[in-house]
Amino acid sequence: MNRFISKHITAPIEAAPLAVFRILFGVMMLLSIVRFWSYGWIEKLYIQPKFFFSYYGFEWVKPLGIYTYFIFIICGLSAIFVALGYKYKVAIVTFFFSFTYIELMDKTTYLNHYYFISLLSFLMIFLPANAYFSLDAKQDSKKAFQKIPAWTVNSIKLLLGIVYFYAGLAKLNSDWLFKAMPLKIWLPSKFDTPLLGQFLHEEWVQYAFSWFGAGYDLAIPFLLLYKKTRPFAFVMVVVFHVMTRVLFPIGMFPYVMIVSTLIFFDSSFHHKLLNYLSGFFRIQKNLFDNGKAVVMAPHGKMSPKLILIALFFVVQLLMPWRYLTYPGELFWTEEGYRFSWRVMLMEKSGYAQFKVVSKDSGKWFYVDNSDFLTPFQEKQMSFQPDFILEYAQYLKKHFEKDGHKNVQIFVDSRVALNGRLSTTYIDPKVDLGQERESFEHKNWIIPFTDEIKGI
């Protein structure tokens, strides 16, 4: 145990890999913010909608109207400061809070890689990523170190390993492996993809993609850790993520994962990258090679920082398993589905028509969802129970404020999952206006009529 702790936690290692990671992270985040802005998505997703779906416990996080642009400006500027290693602690804390606020503004836009960026930026708050090849290190010798504890780099490797491995575990289900779902639905529509398109309607290709995807996610962290397989593994990373970017609209995530996996390479590789940057930008890299090392706590003692990091990883390891505390099929109820690295595992579509009933008079009418929701919001709402409940609560408040008395909200909903025929989703006899969001099982979800075996 002492040998393991010495090698992977306390041993001094070169700070270059963490410096390169900091630079690439900052640049990728800046590009992501610029891309999001340039596509008009701030206006479309956070200003135009009349209603926003909230995360349970974070209902207070809302877009700020036209001032929402300032949150993105702050996030982009902090990403620049992170890349430069300038006022790093303030910059990374600012980035974490601004990016996470953006992520929490509307649940409709939830993506696994947004969650990953929030976790990663939180972790980076505790890392000395400005110790080497940074403006902070150049301006203040007290912050300049060439050597840092091994845990600072290994913690990022561990987080990446969790993301990949849990994504692989999530693919070990009967729909993915034995029905090639949902790839059997998605791939044929990509028939116009250069070189690959003519093969994507073939069933054997769809199964091959499914099995390779599961195997890749499960194996890649270990292949990246082992020096002899690392170059091959990185080629696999590039091919896999470029292919997913070509086939599916998943934004910057493939590029973020490609550059992130560079941290698995030896420090000599990162020094070469920094030498190249030094030559290109005329930076004197040798100024940072001072031989100084960040001092760890005395042997046998855990600093508060390391205790917090350990708790952080305990949560990350346990969080994806919380679905086991709920009854029913996970893909159907989605209770415990988010924040568990279940990436592109299902094709789910739904229909939800809401009925507003006056309990006093018995009069009723149907709601036109387009009066309150954007098409994208309505699509996401139609097959996710917590969305349906929150929207029903909103409708109750809206129509009671509009003068209707003792309003009841019922929904007629049907959902199709991974190519199955659509079936009734929410109990049409339950007044959703009387239900409340919680971490408890939603017993008004009609049970799944099929079975999906696996994790």
CSV table of C-alpha atoms in Angstrom, one decimal:
chain,number,residue,atom,x,y,z
A,1,MET,CA,0.0,0.0,0.0
A,2,ASN,CA,2.8,2.4,0.9
A,3,ARG,CA,4.5,1.7,-2.4
A,4,PHE,CA,1.2,2.4,-4.3
A,5,ILE,CA,0.7,5.7,-2.4
A,6,SER,CA,4.2,6.7,-3.1
A,7,LYS,CA,4.0,6.0,-6.8
A,8,HIS,CA,0.6,7.3,-7.6
A,9,ILE,CA,-0.1,10.0,-5.1
A,10,THR,CA,2.9,11.5,-3.4
A,11,ALA,CA,5.8,10.9,-5.9
A,12,PRO,CA,7.0,14.1,-7.6
A,13,ILE,CA,6.5,14.1,-11.3
A,14,GLU,CA,7.0,16.6,-14.1
A,15,ALA,CA,4.4,19.4,-14.2
A,16,ALA,CA,4.4,19.6,-18.0
A,17,PRO,CA,1.4,17.2,-18.6
A,18,LEU,CA,-0.8,19.3,-16.3
A,19,ALA,CA,0.3,22.5,-18.0
A,20,VAL,CA,-0.5,21.1,-21.4
A,21,PHE,CA,-3.8,19.9,-20.2
A,22,ARG,CA,-4.6,23.3,-18.7
A,23,ILE,CA,-3.8,25.1,-22.0
A,24,LEU,CA,-5.8,22.7,-24.2
A,25,PHE,CA,-8.7,22.7,-21.8
A,26,GLY,CA,-8.9,26.5,-21.8
A,27,VAL,CA,-8.6,26.7,-25.6
A,28,MET,CA,-11.3,24.0,-26.1
A,29,MET,CA,-13.7,25.7,-23.7
A,30,LEU,CA,-13.2,29.0,-25.4
A,31,LEU,CA,-13.9,27.5,-28.8
A,32,SER,CA,-17.0,25.8,-27.4
A,33,ILE,CA,-18.3,29.1,-26.0
A,34,VAL,CA,-17.6,31.0,-29.3
A,35,ARG,CA,-19.2,28.1,-31.3
A,36,PHE,CA,-22.3,28.2,-29.1
A,37,TRP,CA,-22.6,32.0,-29.5
A,38,SER,CA,-22.0,32.0,-33.2
A,39,TYR,CA,-24.7,29.5,-33.9
A,40,GLY,CA,-27.3,31.7,-32.2
A,41,TRP,CA,-28.0,29.1,-29.6
A,42,ILE,CA,-27.9,31.6,-26.6
A,43,GLU,CA,-30.8,33.4,-28.2
A,44,LYS,CA,-32.6,30.3,-29.3
A,45,LEU,CA,-32.2,28.2,-26.1
A,46,TYR,CA,-32.0,30.7,-23.3
A,47,ILE,CA,-33.8,33.9,-24.4
A,48,GLN,CA,-36.6,33.0,-26.7
A,49,PRO,CA,-38.3,30.3,-24.7
A,50,LYS,CA,-41.1,31.3,-22.3
A,51,PHE,CA,-40.5,28.4,-19.9
A,52,PHE,CA,-37.4,26.6,-18.7
A,53,PHE,CA,-37.1,23.1,-17.2
A,54,SER,CA,-35.2,23.1,-13.9
A,55,TYR,CA,-33.1,20.5,-12.2
A,56,TYR,CA,-34.6,19.4,-8.9
A,57,GLY,CA,-33.1,21.6,-6.1
A,58,PHE,CA,-31.8,24.1,-8.6
A,59,GLU,CA,-35.1,25.8,-9.6
A,60,TRP,CA,-33.6,29.1,-8.7
A,61,VAL,CA,-31.1,28.9,-11.6
A,62,LYS,CA,-32.7,30.6,-14.6
A,63,PRO,CA,-31.5,32.5,-17.7
A,64,LEU,CA,-31.1,36.2,-17.1
A,65,GLY,CA,-32.8,37.5,-20.2
A,66,ILE,CA,-30.4,39.5,-22.4
A,67,TYR,CA,-27.9,39.5,-19.5
A,68,THR,CA,-27.4,35.7,-20.2
A,69,TYR,CA,-24.9,36.8,-22.8
A,70,PHE,CA,-22.7,38.2,-19.9
A,71,ILE,CA,-22.6,34.8,-18.3
A,72,PHE,CA,-21.2,33.4,-21.6
A,73,ILE,CA,-18.7,36.3,-21.8
A,74,ILE,CA,-17.5,35.7,-18.3
A,75,CYS,CA,-17.2,31.9,-19.0
A,76,GLY,CA,-15.2,32.6,-22.2
A,77,LEU,CA,-12.9,35.1,-20.6
A,78,SER,CA,-12.2,32.8,-17.7
A,79,ALA,CA,-11.4,30.0,-20.2
A,80,ILE,CA,-8.8,32.3,-21.7
A,81,PHE,CA,-7.3,33.1,-18.3
A,82,VAL,CA,-7.2,29.3,-17.5
A,83,ALA,CA,-5.3,28.6,-20.8
A,84,LEU,CA,-2.8,31.4,-20.0
A,85,GLY,CA,-2.5,30.3,-16.4
A,86,TYR,CA,-3.2,33.9,-15.3
A,87,LYS,CA,-4.9,34.4,-12.0
A,88,TYR,CA,-5.5,30.7,-12.3
A,89,LYS,CA,-7.4,30.0,-9.1
A,90,VAL,CA,-9.8,32.8,-9.7
A,91,ALA,CA,-10.2,31.9,-13.3
A,92,ILE,CA,-10.9,28.2,-12.8
A,93,VAL,CA,-13.4,28.9,-10.0
A,94,THR,CA,-15.1,31.5,-12.2
A,95,PHE,CA,-15.2,29.1,-15.1
A,96,PHE,CA,-16.7,26.3,-13.0
A,97,PHE,CA,-19.5,28.4,-11.6
A,98,SER,CA,-20.3,30.2,-14.9
A,99,PHE,CA,-20.3,27.0,-17.0
A,100,THR,CA,-22.3,25.1,-14.4
A,101,TYR,CA,-24.8,27.9,-14.1
A,102,ILE,CA,-25.2,27.7,-17.9
A,103,GLU,CA,-25.6,24.0,-17.7
A,104,LEU,CA,-28.3,24.3,-15.0
A,105,MET,CA,-30.4,27.0,-16.7
A,106,ASP,CA,-32.5,24.5,-18.7
A,107,LYS,CA,-32.6,20.8,-18.2
A,108,THR,CA,-33.7,20.5,-21.9
A,109,THR,CA,-30.1,21.0,-23.0
A,110,TYR,CA,-28.6,18.3,-20.7
A,111,LEU,CA,-25.6,16.5,-22.2
A,112,ASN,CA,-23.2,14.1,-20.6
A,113,HIS,CA,-20.2,16.1,-21.8
A,114,TYR,CA,-21.6,19.3,-20.1
A,115,TYR,CA,-21.6,17.3,-16.9
A,116,PHE,CA,-18.1,16.1,-17.6
A,117,ILE,CA,-16.8,19.6,-18.1
A,118,SER,CA,-18.4,20.7,-14.8
A,119,LEU,CA,-16.8,17.8,-12.9
A,120,LEU,CA,-13.4,18.4,-14.6
A,121,SER,CA,-13.4,22.1,-13.9
A,122,PHE,CA,-14.3,21.5,-10.3
A,123,LEU,CA,-11.4,19.0,-10.0
A,124,MET,CA,-9.1,21.5,-11.6
A,125,ILE,CA,-9.8,24.0,-8.8
A,126,PHE,CA,-7.7,21.8,-6.5
A,127,LEU,CA,-4.8,21.2,-9.0
A,128,PRO,CA,-1.7,23.3,-9.3
A,129,ALA,CA,-2.2,23.6,-13.1
A,130,ASN,CA,-0.5,27.1,-13.1
A,131,ALA,CA,2.7,25.8,-11.5
A,132,TYR,CA,4.4,25.4,-14.9
A,133,PHE,CA,4.4,27.3,-18.2
A,134,SER,CA,1.9,29.9,-17.0
A,135,LEU,CA,1.8,33.6,-16.5
A,136,ASP,CA,1.3,33.1,-12.8
A,137,ALA,CA,4.6,31.1,-12.6
A,138,LYS,CA,6.4,33.7,-14.7
A,139,GLN,CA,5.2,36.6,-12.6
A,140,ASP,CA,5.5,35.0,-9.1
A,141,SER,CA,8.3,32.6,-8.4
A,142,LYS,CA,6.4,31.4,-5.3
A,143,LYS,CA,3.9,29.8,-7.6
A,144,ALA,CA,6.4,28.3,-10.0
A,145,PHE,CA,7.2,24.6,-9.7
A,146,GLN,CA,8.6,22.1,-12.1
A,147,LYS,CA,7.6,19.1,-10.1
A,148,ILE,CA,4.1,18.3,-8.7
A,149,PRO,CA,2.6,15.4,-6.8
A,150,ALA,CA,1.6,12.4,-8.9
A,151,TRP,CA,-2.0,12.6,-7.8
A,152,THR,CA,-2.6,15.9,-9.5
A,153,VAL,CA,-2.2,14.2,-12.9
A,154,ASN,CA,-3.5,10.8,-12.0
A,155,SER,CA,-6.8,12.3,-10.7
A,156,ILE,CA,-7.6,13.5,-14.2
A,157,LYS,CA,-6.7,10.1,-15.6
A,158,LEU,CA,-9.0,8.5,-13.1
A,159,LEU,CA,-11.9,10.8,-14.0
A,160,LEU,CA,-11.4,10.1,-17.7
A,161,GLY,CA,-11.2,6.4,-16.9
A,162,ILE,CA,-14.5,6.5,-15.0
A,163,VAL,CA,-16.2,8.3,-17.9
A,164,TYR,CA,-15.1,5.7,-20.4
A,165,PHE,CA,-15.5,2.6,-18.3
A,166,TYR,CA,-18.9,3.5,-17.0
A,167,ALA,CA,-20.0,4.3,-20.5
A,168,GLY,CA,-18.9,0.8,-21.5
A,169,LEU,CA,-20.7,-0.8,-18.6
A,170,ALA,CA,-23.9,1.0,-19.6
A,171,LYS,CA,-23.7,-0.6,-23.1
A,172,LEU,CA,-23.8,-4.1,-21.6
A,173,ASN,CA,-27.5,-4.5,-22.1
A,174,SER,CA,-29.6,-6.6,-24.3
A,175,ASP,CA,-30.9,-3.8,-26.5
A,176,TRP,CA,-27.4,-2.6,-27.3
A,177,LEU,CA,-25.6,-5.9,-27.7
A,178,PHE,CA,-28.3,-8.3,-29.1
A,179,LYS,CA,-30.6,-5.9,-31.0
A,180,ALA,CA,-28.1,-3.3,-32.0
A,181,MET,CA,-30.5,-0.7,-30.7
A,182,PRO,CA,-30.6,2.3,-31.2
A,183,LEU,CA,-27.8,2.1,-33.9
A,184,LYS,CA,-30.1,0.0,-36.1
A,185,ILE,CA,-32.4,3.1,-36.2
A,186,TRP,CA,-29.8,5.8,-36.4
A,187,LEU,CA,-27.1,4.5,-38.8
A,188,PRO,CA,-29.2,3.9,-42.0
A,189,SER,CA,-30.2,7.6,-42.0
A,190,LYS,CA,-26.5,8.4,-42.5
A,191,PHE,CA,-26.4,6.8,-45.9
A,192,ASP,CA,-24.8,9.9,-47.4
A,193,THR,CA,-21.7,9.7,-45.2
A,194,PRO,CA,-18.6,9.5,-47.5
A,195,LEU,CA,-17.1,6.0,-47.7
A,196,LEU,CA,-19.2,4.5,-44.9
A,197,GLY,CA,-22.7,5.5,-46.0
A,198,GLN,CA,-23.2,2.6,-48.3
A,199,PHE,CA,-22.6,0.1,-45.5
A,200,LEU,CA,-24.6,1.6,-42.7
A,201,HIS,CA,-27.8,-0.1,-43.6
A,202,GLU,CA,-26.2,-3.5,-43.3
A,203,GLU,CA,-27.3,-5.3,-40.1
A,204,TRP,CA,-23.8,-6.8,-39.5
A,205,VAL,CA,-22.3,-3.2,-39.5
A,206,GLN,CA,-24.8,-2.1,-36.9
A,207,TYR,CA,-23.9,-5.0,-34.7
A,208,ALA,CA,-20.2,-4.4,-35.3
A,209,PHE,CA,-20.6,-0.8,-34.3
A,210,SER,CA,-22.5,-1.7,-31.1
A,211,TRP,CA,-20.0,-4.3,-30.0
A,212,PHE,CA,-17.0,-2.3,-30.9
A,213,GLY,CA,-18.4,0.7,-29.0
A,214,ALA,CA,-18.9,-1.3,-25.8
A,215,GLY,CA,-15.4,-2.9,-26.1
A,216,TYR,CA,-13.7,0.4,-26.8
A,217,ASP,CA,-15.2,2.2,-23.8
A,218,LEU,CA,-14.4,-0.7,-21.5
A,219,ALA,CA,-10.8,-1.2,-22.7
A,220,ILE,CA,-9.5,2.3,-23.6
A,221,PRO,CA,-8.6,3.5,-20.1
A,222,PHE,CA,-6.4,0.5,-19.5
A,223,LEU,CA,-4.8,0.6,-23.0
A,224,LEU,CA,-4.0,4.3,-22.4
A,225,LEU,CA,-2.4,3.5,-19.1
A,226,TYR,CA,0.0,0.9,-20.5
A,227,LYS,CA,2.9,2.5,-22.3
A,228,LYS,CA,3.3,-0.2,-25.0
A,229,THR,CA,-0.4,0.0,-26.1
A,230,ARG,CA,-0.7,3.8,-25.6
A,231,PRO,CA,0.1,4.9,-29.2
A,232,PHE,CA,-2.4,2.3,-30.6
A,233,ALA,CA,-5.0,3.4,-28.0
A,234,PHE,CA,-4.6,7.0,-28.9
A,235,VAL,CA,-5.1,6.2,-32.6
A,236,MET,CA,-8.3,4.3,-31.5
A,237,VAL,CA,-9.4,7.4,-29.6
A,238,VAL,CA,-9.0,9.7,-32.6
A,239,VAL,CA,-10.7,7.3,-35.0
A,240,PHE,CA,-13.6,6.6,-32.6
A,241,HIS,CA,-14.3,10.2,-31.8
A,242,VAL,CA,-13.8,11.5,-35.3
A,243,MET,CA,-16.2,8.8,-36.5
A,244,THR,CA,-18.8,9.6,-33.9
A,245,ARG,CA,-18.5,13.3,-34.8
A,246,VAL,CA,-19.1,12.5,-38.4
A,247,LEU,CA,-22.1,10.3,-37.7
A,248,PHE,CA,-23.8,12.1,-34.9
A,249,PRO,CA,-24.4,15.8,-33.9
A,250,ILE,CA,-22.5,15.8,-30.6
A,251,GLY,CA,-20.7,19.1,-30.9
A,252,MET,CA,-17.2,19.6,-29.4
A,253,PHE,CA,-17.3,16.5,-27.2
A,254,PRO,CA,-15.2,14.3,-29.5
A,255,TYR,CA,-12.4,16.9,-29.7
A,256,VAL,CA,-12.5,17.5,-25.9
A,257,MET,CA,-12.0,13.8,-25.3
A,258,ILE,CA,-9.2,13.5,-27.9
A,259,VAL,CA,-7.1,16.3,-26.4
A,260,SER,CA,-7.9,15.2,-22.8
A,261,THR,CA,-6.5,11.7,-23.4
A,262,LEU,CA,-3.1,13.3,-24.2
A,263,ILE,CA,-2.5,13.5,-20.4
A,264,PHE,CA,-1.9,9.7,-20.4
A,265,PHE,CA,1.4,10.3,-22.4
A,266,ASP,CA,4.8,10.6,-20.7
A,267,SER,CA,6.1,14.0,-19.7
A,268,SER,CA,8.7,13.9,-22.5
A,269,PHE,CA,5.8,14.2,-25.0
A,270,HIS,CA,4.4,17.2,-23.2
A,271,HIS,CA,7.7,18.9,-23.0
A,272,LYS,CA,8.0,18.5,-26.8
A,273,LEU,CA,4.6,20.2,-27.2
A,274,LEU,CA,5.6,23.0,-24.9
A,275,ASN,CA,8.9,23.4,-26.8
A,276,TYR,CA,6.9,23.8,-29.9
A,277,LEU,CA,4.6,26.4,-28.3
A,278,SER,CA,7.7,28.2,-26.9
A,279,GLY,CA,9.2,28.5,-30.4
A,280,PHE,CA,6.0,29.6,-32.0
A,281,PHE,CA,5.2,32.3,-29.4
A,282,ARG,CA,8.8,33.1,-28.6
A,283,ILE,CA,8.5,32.0,-24.9
A,284,GLN,CA,11.6,31.2,-22.9
A,285,LYS,CA,10.6,27.8,-21.6
A,286,ASN,CA,13.8,27.3,-19.6
A,287,LEU,CA,12.6,30.0,-17.2
A,288,PHE,CA,10.1,27.5,-15.8
A,289,ASP,CA,12.6,24.6,-15.4
A,290,ASN,CA,13.6,25.6,-11.9
A,291,GLY,CA,13.7,22.1,-10.3
A,292,LYS,CA,11.3,23.1,-7.5
A,293,ALA,CA,8.7,20.6,-6.3
A,294,VAL,CA,5.4,21.2,-4.6
A,295,VAL,CA,5.7,19.9,-1.0
A,296,MET,CA,3.2,17.2,0.0
A,297,ALA,CA,1.9,16.8,3.6
A,298,PRO,CA,4.1,14.7,5.9
A,299,HIS,CA,4.0,11.0,5.1
A,300,GLY,CA,1.0,9.2,6.4
A,301,LYS,CA,-1.1,12.3,6.7
A,302,MET,CA,-4.0,13.2,4.3
A,303,SER,CA,-4.4,16.9,3.6
A,304,PRO,CA,-8.0,18.3,3.6
A,305,LYS,CA,-7.6,18.7,-0.1
A,306,LEU,CA,-6.8,15.1,-0.7
A,307,ILE,CA,-9.7,14.0,1.6
A,308,LEU,CA,-12.1,16.2,-0.5
A,309,ILE,CA,-10.7,14.7,-3.8
A,310,ALA,CA,-11.1,11.2,-2.4
A,311,LEU,CA,-14.8,11.9,-1.4
A,312,PHE,CA,-15.3,13.4,-4.9
A,313,PHE,CA,-14.2,10.2,-6.5
A,314,VAL,CA,-16.3,8.1,-4.2
A,315,VAL,CA,-19.3,10.0,-5.3
A,316,GLN,CA,-18.4,9.6,-9.0
A,317,LEU,CA,-18.0,5.8,-8.5
A,318,LEU,CA,-21.3,5.4,-6.7
A,319,MET,CA,-23.5,8.0,-8.6
A,320,PRO,CA,-24.1,5.8,-11.7
A,321,TRP,CA,-25.4,3.0,-9.5
A,322,ARG,CA,-28.2,5.0,-7.9
A,323,TYR,CA,-30.7,3.6,-10.4
A,324,LEU,CA,-30.6,0.3,-8.5
A,325,THR,CA,-32.6,2.0,-5.7
A,326,TYR,CA,-35.6,2.5,-8.1
A,327,PRO,CA,-38.0,-0.1,-9.4
A,328,GLY,CA,-38.8,-0.6,-13.0
A,329,GLU,CA,-36.8,-0.3,-16.2
A,330,LEU,CA,-34.2,2.5,-16.2
A,331,PHE,CA,-34.6,3.4,-19.8
A,332,TRP,CA,-38.3,3.7,-19.4
A,333,THR,CA,-38.5,5.7,-16.1
A,334,GLU,CA,-35.1,7.4,-16.5
A,335,GLU,CA,-34.9,7.5,-12.7
A,336,GLY,CA,-31.1,7.6,-12.1
A,337,TYR,CA,-30.4,7.9,-15.8
A,338,ARG,CA,-28.7,11.2,-15.9
A,339,PHE,CA,-25.2,11.9,-14.5
A,340,SER,CA,-24.3,8.2,-15.0
A,341,TRP,CA,-22.4,8.2,-18.4
A,342,ARG,CA,-25.2,6.6,-20.3
A,343,VAL,CA,-24.2,8.0,-23.6
A,344,MET,CA,-26.5,7.7,-26.7
A,345,LEU,CA,-28.1,4.4,-25.5
A,346,MET,CA,-31.7,4.8,-26.6
A,347,GLU,CA,-34.0,6.2,-29.2
A,348,LYS,CA,-37.0,7.5,-27.3
A,349,SER,CA,-39.9,9.5,-28.7
A,350,GLY,CA,-43.2,10.5,-27.2
A,351,TYR,CA,-46.5,12.3,-27.4
A,352,ALA,CA,-48.0,14.2,-24.5
A,353,GLN,CA,-51.4,16.0,-24.6
A,354,PHE,CA,-52.3,17.8,-21.4
A,355,LYS,CA,-55.9,18.2,-20.3
A,356,VAL,CA,-56.9,21.0,-17.9
A,357,VAL,CA,-60.0,20.2,-15.8
A,358,SER,CA,-62.0,22.5,-13.5
A,359,LYS,CA,-62.7,20.4,-10.5
A,360,ASP,CA,-65.7,22.6,-9.6
A,361,SER,CA,-67.5,22.8,-12.9
A,362,GLY,CA,-66.1,19.7,-14.6
A,363,LYS,CA,-65.3,21.8,-17.7
A,364,TRP,CA,-62.1,20.9,-19.5
A,365,PHE,CA,-59.9,21.8,-22.5
A,366,TYR,CA,-56.7,20.6,-24.1
A,367,VAL,CA,-53.4,22.6,-24.0
A,368,ASP,CA,-51.6,23.6,-27.1
A,369,ASN,CA,-48.0,22.9,-26.0
A,370,SER,CA,-46.6,25.3,-28.6
A,371,ASP,CA,-48.1,28.2,-26.6
A,372,PHE,CA,-45.6,27.5,-23.9
A,373,LEU,CA,-42.8,25.4,-25.2
A,374,THR,CA,-40.4,25.5,-28.1
A,375,PRO,CA,-40.4,22.4,-30.4
A,376,PHE,CA,-37.2,21.2,-28.9
A,377,GLN,CA,-38.5,21.5,-25.4
A,378,GLU,CA,-41.8,19.8,-26.3
A,379,LYS,CA,-39.8,16.9,-27.8
A,380,GLN,CA,-37.7,16.4,-24.7
A,381,MET,CA,-40.7,16.8,-22.4
A,382,SER,CA,-42.8,14.2,-24.1
A,383,PHE,CA,-40.7,11.2,-23.0
A,384,GLN,CA,-39.2,12.3,-19.7
A,385,PRO,CA,-41.3,11.9,-16.5
A,386,ASP,CA,-39.7,14.7,-14.5
A,387,PHE,CA,-40.2,17.1,-17.5
A,388,ILE,CA,-43.9,16.1,-17.7
A,389,LEU,CA,-44.4,16.7,-14.0
A,390,GLU,CA,-42.7,20.1,-14.0
A,391,TYR,CA,-44.6,21.2,-17.0
A,392,ALA,CA,-47.9,20.0,-15.5
A,393,GLN,CA,-47.1,22.0,-12.3
A,394,TYR,CA,-46.4,25.1,-14.5
A,395,LEU,CA,-49.7,24.7,-16.3
A,396,LYS,CA,-51.6,24.4,-13.1
A,397,LYS,CA,-50.1,27.7,-11.8
A,398,HIS,CA,-50.5,29.4,-15.1
A,399,PHE,CA,-54.2,28.6,-15.5
A,400,GLU,CA,-55.1,29.3,-11.9
A,401,LYS,CA,-53.4,32.7,-12.2
A,402,ASP,CA,-55.4,33.2,-15.4
A,403,GLY,CA,-58.7,32.9,-13.4
A,404,HIS,CA,-59.5,29.2,-13.5
A,405,LYS,CA,-60.4,27.6,-10.1
A,406,ASN,CA,-59.3,24.3,-8.6
A,407,VAL,CA,-57.5,23.2,-11.7
A,408,GLN,CA,-56.5,19.6,-12.3
A,409,ILE,CA,-53.9,18.5,-14.9
A,410,PHE,CA,-54.1,15.2,-16.6
A,411,VAL,CA,-51.9,13.9,-19.5
A,412,ASP,CA,-52.5,11.5,-22.3
A,413,SER,CA,-49.0,10.3,-23.2
A,414,ARG,CA,-47.5,7.5,-25.2
A,415,VAL,CA,-43.8,6.7,-25.6
A,416,ALA,CA,-41.8,4.4,-28.0
A,417,LEU,CA,-38.4,3.1,-26.9
A,418,ASN,CA,-35.7,1.6,-29.2
A,419,GLY,CA,-38.0,0.6,-32.0
A,420,ARG,CA,-40.8,-0.8,-29.9
A,421,LEU,CA,-44.4,0.2,-30.5
A,422,SER,CA,-45.6,3.2,-28.4
A,423,THR,CA,-47.5,2.5,-25.2
A,424,THR,CA,-49.2,4.5,-22.6
A,425,TYR,CA,-46.5,6.2,-20.4
A,426,ILE,CA,-48.2,8.2,-17.7
A,427,ASP,CA,-51.3,7.2,-15.8
A,428,PRO,CA,-54.1,9.3,-17.4
A,429,LYS,CA,-56.2,9.2,-14.2
A,430,VAL,CA,-53.5,10.9,-12.0
A,431,ASP,CA,-53.8,14.6,-11.4
A,432,LEU,CA,-50.2,15.7,-11.9
A,433,GLY,CA,-51.1,19.1,-10.4
A,434,GLN,CA,-51.2,17.4,-7.0
A,435,GLU,CA,-47.9,15.4,-7.4
A,436,ARG,CA,-44.6,16.8,-6.2
A,437,GLU,CA,-41.0,16.3,-7.5
A,438,SER,CA,-38.8,14.3,-5.2
A,439,PHE,CA,-36.1,11.6,-5.3
A,440,GLU,CA,-38.8,9.0,-4.7
A,441,HIS,CA,-40.1,6.7,-7.4
A,442,LYS,CA,-42.8,8.2,-9.6
A,443,ASN,CA,-45.6,5.5,-9.2
A,444,TRP,CA,-47.7,7.2,-11.8
A,445,ILE,CA,-45.4,6.0,-14.6
A,446,ILE,CA,-47.1,3.1,-16.3
A,447,PRO,CA,-44.7,0.0,-16.0
A,448,PHE,CA,-42.6,-1.0,-19.0
A,449,THR,CA,-44.2,-4.0,-20.8
A,450,ASP,CA,-41.0,-5.5,-22.1
A,451,GLU,CA,-37.6,-6.4,-20.6
A,452,ILE,CA,-34.1,-5.0,-21.2
A,453,LYS,CA,-31.5,-7.2,-19.5
A,454,GLY,CA,-28.1,-6.1,-18.4
A,455,ILE,CA,-26.6,-3.2,-16.4
